[in-house]
């Protein structure tokens, strides 16, 4: 019985966590549908702030990371495929490695490191200071004012960052292909377009949708669970990072299996 108890406790905790996540998502969606016109301006303003922090402020970090990744990917590929017509596989390599997988995945990891941690810490501080209860006492719906704008902001920012990440990675790959083999821009883009399919776009959009939800609601979950002291904030931030990373990698694997298996 003791063994079964130790075995069952993590399973029960995981199921309770999934239930809490589902509760946050469903309540946020339900209250989003109840928004009235005067409230849209307030929600829109908060969403813009989240887009600014998550997307605009992180743009250069994402672009520089993608440039290096695209260049290094083709450098490594050329070193392994030297003499085997590596230039003929440029488009396939860029699509398979960058556009399908590493683009959405690494962008989500960067957003977790910058924005999910900030959301968890901010909501945790608000919870400790009684601001969340004060909002509810003044008739402000926390789901509409706190959770919904952060989710929408992360969703829009993540989609935009993935687009810039993919574009910058392609630029980095093209520079290496140009310097190494003298590949023209027209040939490079034609190779990429030939390797791309509508399934790749659909998979990327689905990843952005689910990644943004996992990032936001994991951060909100751990931030709003803080109750006693400031020392809980670093713990909540750490749990947010670990949990969101696991969720993003798991979702990436599931979506990849759904579309490409």
PDB file of C-alpha atoms in Angstrom:
ATOM      1  CA  UNK A   1       0.000   0.000   0.000  1.00  0.00           C
ATOM      2  CA  UNK A   2       2.839   2.384   0.788  1.00  0.00           C
ATOM      3  CA  UNK A   3       4.345   1.687  -2.631  1.00  0.00           C
ATOM      4  CA  UNK A   4       1.005   2.282  -4.345  1.00  0.00           C
ATOM      5  CA  UNK A   5       0.585   5.522  -2.403  1.00  0.00           C
ATOM      6  CA  UNK A   6       4.002   6.775  -3.510  1.00  0.00           C
ATOM      7  CA  UNK A   7       3.228   5.740  -7.063  1.00  0.00           C
ATOM      8  CA  UNK A   8      -0.226   7.275  -7.104  1.00  0.00           C
ATOM      9  CA  UNK A   9       0.679  10.633  -5.556  1.00  0.00           C
ATOM     10  CA  UNK A  10       2.555  11.977  -8.637  1.00  0.00           C
ATOM     11  CA  UNK A  11      -0.192  10.706 -10.937  1.00  0.00           C
ATOM     12  CA  UNK A  12      -2.870  12.377  -8.843  1.00  0.00           C
ATOM     13  CA  UNK A  13      -0.843  15.587  -8.716  1.00  0.00           C
ATOM     14  CA  UNK A  14      -0.406  15.545 -12.492  1.00  0.00           C
ATOM     15  CA  UNK A  15      -4.125  14.996 -13.075  1.00  0.00           C
ATOM     16  CA  UNK A  16      -4.969  17.816 -10.663  1.00  0.00           C
ATOM     17  CA  UNK A  17      -2.546  20.072 -12.544  1.00  0.00           C
ATOM     18  CA  UNK A  18      -4.213  19.206 -15.859  1.00  0.00           C
ATOM     19  CA  UNK A  19      -7.580  19.917 -14.300  1.00  0.00           C
ATOM     20  CA  UNK A  20      -6.407  23.325 -13.070  1.00  0.00           C
ATOM     21  CA  UNK A  21      -5.039  24.135 -16.539  1.00  0.00           C
ATOM     22  CA  UNK A  22      -8.312  23.140 -18.185  1.00  0.00           C
ATOM     23  CA  UNK A  23     -10.215  25.230 -15.631  1.00  0.00           C
ATOM     24  CA  UNK A  24      -8.118  28.322 -16.410  1.00  0.00           C
ATOM     25  CA  UNK A  25      -8.484  27.885 -20.167  1.00  0.00           C
ATOM     26  CA  UNK A  26     -12.234  27.282 -20.120  1.00  0.00           C
ATOM     27  CA  UNK A  27     -12.945  30.098 -17.679  1.00  0.00           C
ATOM     28  CA  UNK A  28     -10.820  32.506 -19.714  1.00  0.00           C
ATOM     29  CA  UNK A  29     -12.584  31.564 -22.948  1.00  0.00           C
ATOM     30  CA  UNK A  30     -16.011  31.829 -21.328  1.00  0.00           C
ATOM     31  CA  UNK A  31     -15.322  35.260 -19.882  1.00  0.00           C
ATOM     32  CA  UNK A  32     -13.790  36.368 -23.196  1.00  0.00           C
ATOM     33  CA  UNK A  33     -17.138  35.703 -24.867  1.00  0.00           C
ATOM     34  CA  UNK A  34     -18.833  37.857 -22.221  1.00  0.00           C
ATOM     35  CA  UNK A  35     -16.785  40.970 -22.998  1.00  0.00           C
ATOM     36  CA  UNK A  36     -18.770  44.116 -23.707  1.00  0.00           C
ATOM     37  CA  UNK A  37     -17.724  46.891 -26.068  1.00  0.00           C
ATOM     38  CA  UNK A  38     -16.462  49.292 -23.350  1.00  0.00           C
ATOM     39  CA  UNK A  39     -14.229  46.529 -22.003  1.00  0.00           C
ATOM     40  CA  UNK A  40     -12.596  45.781 -25.349  1.00  0.00           C
ATOM     41  CA  UNK A  41     -10.477  48.940 -25.219  1.00  0.00           C
ATOM     42  CA  UNK A  42      -9.073  47.999 -21.800  1.00  0.00           C
ATOM     43  CA  UNK A  43      -8.353  44.411 -22.848  1.00  0.00           C
ATOM     44  CA  UNK A  44      -6.839  45.665 -26.098  1.00  0.00           C
ATOM     45  CA  UNK A  45      -4.542  48.038 -24.226  1.00  0.00           C
ATOM     46  CA  UNK A  46      -3.284  45.278 -21.947  1.00  0.00           C
ATOM     47  CA  UNK A  47      -2.822  42.992 -24.945  1.00  0.00           C
ATOM     48  CA  UNK A  48      -0.697  45.623 -26.697  1.00  0.00           C
ATOM     49  CA  UNK A  49       1.543  45.876 -23.641  1.00  0.00           C
ATOM     50  CA  UNK A  50       2.025  42.110 -23.649  1.00  0.00           C
ATOM     51  CA  UNK A  51       2.793  42.107 -27.385  1.00  0.00           C
ATOM     52  CA  UNK A  52       5.317  44.898 -26.850  1.00  0.00           C
ATOM     53  CA  UNK A  53       7.130  43.001 -24.107  1.00  0.00           C
ATOM     54  CA  UNK A  54       6.907  39.505 -25.557  1.00  0.00           C
ATOM     55  CA  UNK A  55       7.306  40.323 -29.229  1.00  0.00           C
ATOM     56  CA  UNK A  56       8.828  43.705 -30.001  1.00  0.00           C
ATOM     57  CA  UNK A  57      11.333  43.767 -27.141  1.00  0.00           C
ATOM     58  CA  UNK A  58      12.522  40.239 -27.991  1.00  0.00           C
ATOM     59  CA  UNK A  59      12.743  40.757 -31.754  1.00  0.00           C
ATOM     60  CA  UNK A  60      16.488  41.385 -32.007  1.00  0.00           C
ATOM     61  CA  UNK A  61      17.276  38.440 -29.750  1.00  0.00           C
ATOM     62  CA  UNK A  62      15.182  36.134 -31.921  1.00  0.00           C
ATOM     63  CA  UNK A  63      16.576  37.467 -35.207  1.00  0.00           C
ATOM     64  CA  UNK A  64      20.222  37.178 -34.107  1.00  0.00           C
ATOM     65  CA  UNK A  65      19.655  33.661 -32.759  1.00  0.00           C
ATOM     66  CA  UNK A  66      17.948  32.606 -35.998  1.00  0.00           C
ATOM     67  CA  UNK A  67      20.694  34.063 -38.202  1.00  0.00           C
ATOM     68  CA  UNK A  68      23.333  32.089 -36.347  1.00  0.00           C
ATOM     69  CA  UNK A  69      21.233  28.933 -36.324  1.00  0.00           C
ATOM     70  CA  UNK A  70      20.530  29.082 -40.058  1.00  0.00           C
ATOM     71  CA  UNK A  71      24.203  29.651 -40.848  1.00  0.00           C
ATOM     72  CA  UNK A  72      25.460  26.921 -38.501  1.00  0.00           C
ATOM     73  CA  UNK A  73      22.879  24.430 -39.812  1.00  0.00           C
ATOM     74  CA  UNK A  74      24.150  24.702 -43.381  1.00  0.00           C
ATOM     75  CA  UNK A  75      27.805  24.819 -42.311  1.00  0.00           C
ATOM     76  CA  UNK A  76      27.346  21.505 -40.519  1.00  0.00           C
ATOM     77  CA  UNK A  77      25.331  20.059 -43.404  1.00  0.00           C
ATOM     78  CA  UNK A  78      27.943  21.062 -45.972  1.00  0.00           C
ATOM     79  CA  UNK A  79      30.714  19.576 -43.856  1.00  0.00           C
ATOM     80  CA  UNK A  80      28.901  16.226 -43.762  1.00  0.00           C
ATOM     81  CA  UNK A  81      27.643  16.210 -47.370  1.00  0.00           C
ATOM     82  CA  UNK A  82      30.745  17.593 -49.023  1.00  0.00           C
ATOM     83  CA  UNK A  83      31.117  16.167 -52.505  1.00  0.00           C
ATOM     84  CA  UNK A  84      27.596  14.697 -52.518  1.00  0.00           C
ATOM     85  CA  UNK A  85      25.853  17.646 -54.105  1.00  0.00           C
ATOM     86  CA  UNK A  86      24.925  19.337 -50.839  1.00  0.00           C
ATOM     87  CA  UNK A  87      23.719  22.432 -52.667  1.00  0.00           C
ATOM     88  CA  UNK A  88      20.854  20.362 -54.112  1.00  0.00           C
ATOM     89  CA  UNK A  89      19.489  19.647 -50.629  1.00  0.00           C
ATOM     90  CA  UNK A  90      19.561  23.210 -49.277  1.00  0.00           C
ATOM     91  CA  UNK A  91      15.811  23.749 -49.402  1.00  0.00           C
ATOM     92  CA  UNK A  92      14.993  20.372 -47.894  1.00  0.00           C
ATOM     93  CA  UNK A  93      17.472  20.868 -45.061  1.00  0.00           C
ATOM     94  CA  UNK A  94      16.183  24.332 -44.210  1.00  0.00           C
ATOM     95  CA  UNK A  95      12.553  23.213 -44.245  1.00  0.00           C
ATOM     96  CA  UNK A  96      13.079  19.999 -42.289  1.00  0.00           C
ATOM     97  CA  UNK A  97      15.399  21.399 -39.641  1.00  0.00           C
ATOM     98  CA  UNK A  98      14.434  25.066 -39.290  1.00  0.00           C
ATOM     99  CA  UNK A  99      10.940  25.770 -40.579  1.00  0.00           C
ATOM    100  CA  UNK A 100       9.294  22.568 -39.350  1.00  0.00           C
ATOM    101  CA  UNK A 101      10.973  22.060 -36.011  1.00  0.00           C
ATOM    102  CA  UNK A 102      13.561  24.444 -34.632  1.00  0.00           C
ATOM    103  CA  UNK A 103      11.805  27.657 -35.668  1.00  0.00           C
ATOM    104  CA  UNK A 104       8.635  27.261 -33.573  1.00  0.00           C
ATOM    105  CA  UNK A 105      10.414  25.272 -30.852  1.00  0.00           C
ATOM    106  CA  UNK A 106      13.332  27.618 -30.168  1.00  0.00           C
ATOM    107  CA  UNK A 107      11.094  30.672 -30.419  1.00  0.00           C
ATOM    108  CA  UNK A 108       8.832  29.146 -27.768  1.00  0.00           C
ATOM    109  CA  UNK A 109      11.860  28.418 -25.571  1.00  0.00           C
ATOM    110  CA  UNK A 110      12.999  32.054 -25.837  1.00  0.00           C
ATOM    111  CA  UNK A 111       9.491  33.271 -24.997  1.00  0.00           C
ATOM    112  CA  UNK A 112       9.399  30.977 -21.968  1.00  0.00           C
ATOM    113  CA  UNK A 113      12.725  32.371 -20.748  1.00  0.00           C
ATOM    114  CA  UNK A 114      11.683  36.004 -21.198  1.00  0.00           C
ATOM    115  CA  UNK A 115       7.917  36.264 -20.898  1.00  0.00           C
ATOM    116  CA  UNK A 116       6.582  33.242 -19.028  1.00  0.00           C
ATOM    117  CA  UNK A 117       8.917  33.967 -16.132  1.00  0.00           C
ATOM    118  CA  UNK A 118       7.836  37.616 -16.105  1.00  0.00           C
ATOM    119  CA  UNK A 119       4.134  36.700 -16.164  1.00  0.00           C
ATOM    120  CA  UNK A 120       4.534  34.244 -13.277  1.00  0.00           C
ATOM    121  CA  UNK A 121       6.515  36.747 -11.188  1.00  0.00           C
ATOM    122  CA  UNK A 122       4.122  39.624 -11.943  1.00  0.00           C
ATOM    123  CA  UNK A 123       0.966  37.675 -11.111  1.00  0.00           C
ATOM    124  CA  UNK A 124       2.634  36.231  -8.027  1.00  0.00           C
ATOM    125  CA  UNK A 125       3.487  39.715  -6.757  1.00  0.00           C
ATOM    126  CA  UNK A 126      -0.062  40.899  -7.484  1.00  0.00           C
ATOM    127  CA  UNK A 127      -1.466  37.929  -5.608  1.00  0.00           C
ATOM    128  CA  UNK A 128       0.727  38.582  -2.565  1.00  0.00           C
ATOM    129  CA  UNK A 129      -0.177  42.285  -2.531  1.00  0.00           C
ATOM    130  CA  UNK A 130      -3.884  41.516  -2.716  1.00  0.00           C
ATOM    131  CA  UNK A 131      -4.266  43.232  -6.080  1.00  0.00           C
ATOM    132  CA  UNK A 132      -6.095  40.308  -7.678  1.00  0.00           C
ATOM    133  CA  UNK A 133      -8.698  40.276  -4.910  1.00  0.00           C
ATOM    134  CA  UNK A 134      -8.929  44.072  -5.075  1.00  0.00           C
ATOM    135  CA  UNK A 135      -9.692  43.915  -8.803  1.00  0.00           C
ATOM    136  CA  UNK A 136     -12.458  41.391  -8.181  1.00  0.00           C
ATOM    137  CA  UNK A 137     -13.835  43.514  -5.316  1.00  0.00           C
ATOM    138  CA  UNK A 138     -14.076  46.524  -7.664  1.00  0.00           C
ATOM    139  CA  UNK A 139     -15.965  44.525 -10.268  1.00  0.00           C
ATOM    140  CA  UNK A 140     -13.004  43.876 -12.592  1.00  0.00           C
ATOM    141  CA  UNK A 141     -12.959  40.321 -13.902  1.00  0.00           C
ATOM    142  CA  UNK A 142      -9.429  38.894 -13.389  1.00  0.00           C
ATOM    143  CA  UNK A 143      -9.884  36.451 -16.245  1.00  0.00           C
ATOM    144  CA  UNK A 144     -10.691  39.274 -18.649  1.00  0.00           C
ATOM    145  CA  UNK A 145      -8.143  41.775 -17.329  1.00  0.00           C
ATOM    146  CA  UNK A 146      -5.202  39.542 -16.365  1.00  0.00           C
ATOM    147  CA  UNK A 147      -5.339  36.204 -18.199  1.00  0.00           C
ATOM    148  CA  UNK A 148      -6.981  36.967 -21.544  1.00  0.00           C
ATOM    149  CA  UNK A 149      -4.681  39.866 -22.577  1.00  0.00           C
ATOM    150  CA  UNK A 150      -1.593  37.868 -21.674  1.00  0.00           C
ATOM    151  CA  UNK A 151      -2.772  34.889 -23.689  1.00  0.00           C
ATOM    152  CA  UNK A 152      -3.676  36.988 -26.730  1.00  0.00           C
ATOM    153  CA  UNK A 153      -0.444  38.975 -26.443  1.00  0.00           C
ATOM    154  CA  UNK A 154       1.714  35.852 -26.271  1.00  0.00           C
ATOM    155  CA  UNK A 155      -0.230  34.284 -29.163  1.00  0.00           C
ATOM    156  CA  UNK A 156       0.247  37.269 -31.489  1.00  0.00           C
ATOM    157  CA  UNK A 157       3.852  37.822 -30.403  1.00  0.00           C
ATOM    158  CA  UNK A 158       4.794  34.155 -30.770  1.00  0.00           C
ATOM    159  CA  UNK A 159       3.341  33.960 -34.276  1.00  0.00           C
ATOM    160  CA  UNK A 160       5.192  37.126 -35.303  1.00  0.00           C
ATOM    161  CA  UNK A 161       8.456  35.960 -33.753  1.00  0.00           C
ATOM    162  CA  UNK A 162       8.226  32.588 -35.540  1.00  0.00           C
ATOM    163  CA  UNK A 163       7.823  34.403 -38.866  1.00  0.00           C
ATOM    164  CA  UNK A 164      10.870  36.584 -38.162  1.00  0.00           C
ATOM    165  CA  UNK A 165      12.824  33.600 -36.845  1.00  0.00           C
ATOM    166  CA  UNK A 166      12.184  31.595 -40.010  1.00  0.00           C
ATOM    167  CA  UNK A 167      13.032  34.560 -42.231  1.00  0.00           C
ATOM    168  CA  UNK A 168      16.265  35.304 -40.389  1.00  0.00           C
ATOM    169  CA  UNK A 169      17.266  31.622 -40.376  1.00  0.00           C
ATOM    170  CA  UNK A 170      16.724  31.462 -44.132  1.00  0.00           C
ATOM    171  CA  UNK A 171      18.850  34.597 -44.522  1.00  0.00           C
ATOM    172  CA  UNK A 172      21.657  33.044 -42.478  1.00  0.00           C
ATOM    173  CA  UNK A 173      21.451  29.846 -44.497  1.00  0.00           C
ATOM    174  CA  UNK A 174      21.505  31.763 -47.777  1.00  0.00           C
ATOM    175  CA  UNK A 175      24.643  33.674 -46.773  1.00  0.00           C
ATOM    176  CA  UNK A 176      26.486  30.410 -46.127  1.00  0.00           C
ATOM    177  CA  UNK A 177      25.189  28.835 -49.347  1.00  0.00           C
ATOM    178  CA  UNK A 178      26.196  31.918 -51.308  1.00  0.00           C
ATOM    179  CA  UNK A 179      29.707  32.064 -49.864  1.00  0.00           C
ATOM    180  CA  UNK A 180      30.278  28.308 -50.015  1.00  0.00           C
ATOM    181  CA  UNK A 181      28.764  27.358 -53.379  1.00  0.00           C
ATOM    182  CA  UNK A 182      27.809  30.662 -54.991  1.00  0.00           C
ATOM    183  CA  UNK A 183      24.133  29.723 -54.864  1.00  0.00           C
ATOM    184  CA  UNK A 184      21.881  32.435 -56.260  1.00  0.00           C
ATOM    185  CA  UNK A 185      18.999  33.851 -54.265  1.00  0.00           C
ATOM    186  CA  UNK A 186      16.492  32.647 -56.870  1.00  0.00           C
ATOM    187  CA  UNK A 187      17.779  29.064 -56.729  1.00  0.00           C
ATOM    188  CA  UNK A 188      17.838  29.120 -52.930  1.00  0.00           C
ATOM    189  CA  UNK A 189      14.236  30.331 -52.597  1.00  0.00           C
ATOM    190  CA  UNK A 190      13.010  27.967 -55.312  1.00  0.00           C
ATOM    191  CA  UNK A 191      14.596  25.071 -53.418  1.00  0.00           C
ATOM    192  CA  UNK A 192      12.898  26.139 -50.187  1.00  0.00           C
ATOM    193  CA  UNK A 193       9.504  26.618 -51.860  1.00  0.00           C
ATOM    194  CA  UNK A 194       9.750  23.206 -53.485  1.00  0.00           C
ATOM    195  CA  UNK A 195      10.354  21.548 -50.111  1.00  0.00           C
ATOM    196  CA  UNK A 196       7.558  23.467 -48.357  1.00  0.00           C
ATOM    197  CA  UNK A 197       3.990  22.198 -48.269  1.00  0.00           C
ATOM    198  CA  UNK A 198       0.648  23.350 -46.901  1.00  0.00           C
ATOM    199  CA  UNK A 199       1.044  20.731 -44.188  1.00  0.00           C
ATOM    200  CA  UNK A 200       4.110  22.603 -42.893  1.00  0.00           C
ATOM    201  CA  UNK A 201       2.146  25.848 -42.584  1.00  0.00           C
ATOM    202  CA  UNK A 202      -0.744  24.091 -40.835  1.00  0.00           C
ATOM    203  CA  UNK A 203       1.595  22.353 -38.386  1.00  0.00           C
ATOM    204  CA  UNK A 204       3.355  25.628 -37.586  1.00  0.00           C
ATOM    205  CA  UNK A 205       0.078  27.448 -36.943  1.00  0.00           C
ATOM    206  CA  UNK A 206      -1.107  24.638 -34.674  1.00  0.00           C
ATOM    207  CA  UNK A 207       2.173  24.716 -32.769  1.00  0.00           C
ATOM    208  CA  UNK A 208       1.926  28.476 -32.263  1.00  0.00           C
ATOM    209  CA  UNK A 209      -1.636  28.133 -30.969  1.00  0.00           C
ATOM    210  CA  UNK A 210      -0.869  25.354 -28.492  1.00  0.00           C
ATOM    211  CA  UNK A 211       2.568  26.673 -27.477  1.00  0.00           C
ATOM    212  CA  UNK A 212       1.137  30.094 -26.633  1.00  0.00           C
ATOM    213  CA  UNK A 213      -1.585  28.529 -24.503  1.00  0.00           C
ATOM    214  CA  UNK A 214       0.847  26.254 -22.679  1.00  0.00           C
ATOM    215  CA  UNK A 215       3.284  29.100 -22.003  1.00  0.00           C
ATOM    216  CA  UNK A 216       0.668  31.552 -20.773  1.00  0.00           C
ATOM    217  CA  UNK A 217      -1.487  29.289 -18.653  1.00  0.00           C
ATOM    218  CA  UNK A 218       1.449  27.516 -17.028  1.00  0.00           C
ATOM    219  CA  UNK A 219       2.789  30.917 -15.987  1.00  0.00           C
ATOM    220  CA  UNK A 220      -0.635  32.083 -14.769  1.00  0.00           C
ATOM    221  CA  UNK A 221      -1.214  28.841 -12.876  1.00  0.00           C
ATOM    222  CA  UNK A 222       1.995  29.010 -10.861  1.00  0.00           C
ATOM    223  CA  UNK A 223       1.849  32.780 -10.410  1.00  0.00           C
ATOM    224  CA  UNK A 224      -1.688  32.783  -9.024  1.00  0.00           C
ATOM    225  CA  UNK A 225      -0.959  29.888  -6.636  1.00  0.00           C
ATOM    226  CA  UNK A 226       1.414  32.034  -4.591  1.00  0.00           C
ATOM    227  CA  UNK A 227      -0.137  32.752  -1.217  1.00  0.00           C
ATOM    228  CA  UNK A 228       2.291  33.265   1.668  1.00  0.00           C
ATOM    229  CA  UNK A 229       5.602  35.047   1.021  1.00  0.00           C
ATOM    230  CA  UNK A 230       7.958  36.584  -1.528  1.00  0.00           C
ATOM    231  CA  UNK A 231      10.144  33.473  -1.399  1.00  0.00           C
ATOM    232  CA  UNK A 232       7.461  31.626  -3.357  1.00  0.00           C
ATOM    233  CA  UNK A 233       7.988  33.833  -6.415  1.00  0.00           C
ATOM    234  CA  UNK A 234      11.366  32.340  -7.475  1.00  0.00           C
ATOM    235  CA  UNK A 235       9.934  28.866  -6.906  1.00  0.00           C
ATOM    236  CA  UNK A 236       6.927  29.703  -9.077  1.00  0.00           C
ATOM    237  CA  UNK A 237       9.205  31.056 -11.821  1.00  0.00           C
ATOM    238  CA  UNK A 238      11.329  27.904 -11.763  1.00  0.00           C
ATOM    239  CA  UNK A 239       8.257  25.649 -11.875  1.00  0.00           C
ATOM    240  CA  UNK A 240       6.863  27.704 -14.751  1.00  0.00           C
ATOM    241  CA  UNK A 241      10.020  27.293 -16.840  1.00  0.00           C
ATOM    242  CA  UNK A 242      10.330  23.553 -16.226  1.00  0.00           C
ATOM    243  CA  UNK A 243       6.641  22.814 -16.701  1.00  0.00           C
ATOM    244  CA  UNK A 244       6.254  24.998 -19.805  1.00  0.00           C
ATOM    245  CA  UNK A 245       9.351  23.484 -21.428  1.00  0.00           C
ATOM    246  CA  UNK A 246       8.076  19.951 -20.844  1.00  0.00           C
ATOM    247  CA  UNK A 247       4.659  20.915 -22.224  1.00  0.00           C
ATOM    248  CA  UNK A 248       6.110  22.600 -25.317  1.00  0.00           C
ATOM    249  CA  UNK A 249       8.385  19.666 -26.148  1.00  0.00           C
ATOM    250  CA  UNK A 250       5.545  17.192 -25.586  1.00  0.00           C
ATOM    251  CA  UNK A 251       3.177  19.201 -27.784  1.00  0.00           C
ATOM    252  CA  UNK A 252       5.846  19.511 -30.462  1.00  0.00           C
ATOM    253  CA  UNK A 253       6.270  15.749 -30.534  1.00  0.00           C
ATOM    254  CA  UNK A 254       2.516  15.116 -30.658  1.00  0.00           C
ATOM    255  CA  UNK A 255       1.950  17.595 -33.489  1.00  0.00           C
ATOM    256  CA  UNK A 256       4.925  16.230 -35.433  1.00  0.00           C
ATOM    257  CA  UNK A 257       3.539  12.704 -35.061  1.00  0.00           C
ATOM    258  CA  UNK A 258       0.081  13.898 -36.126  1.00  0.00           C
ATOM    259  CA  UNK A 259       1.276  15.613 -39.305  1.00  0.00           C
ATOM    260  CA  UNK A 260       4.348  13.655 -40.400  1.00  0.00           C
ATOM    261  CA  UNK A 261       4.170  10.139 -38.952  1.00  0.00           C
TER     262      UNK A 261
END
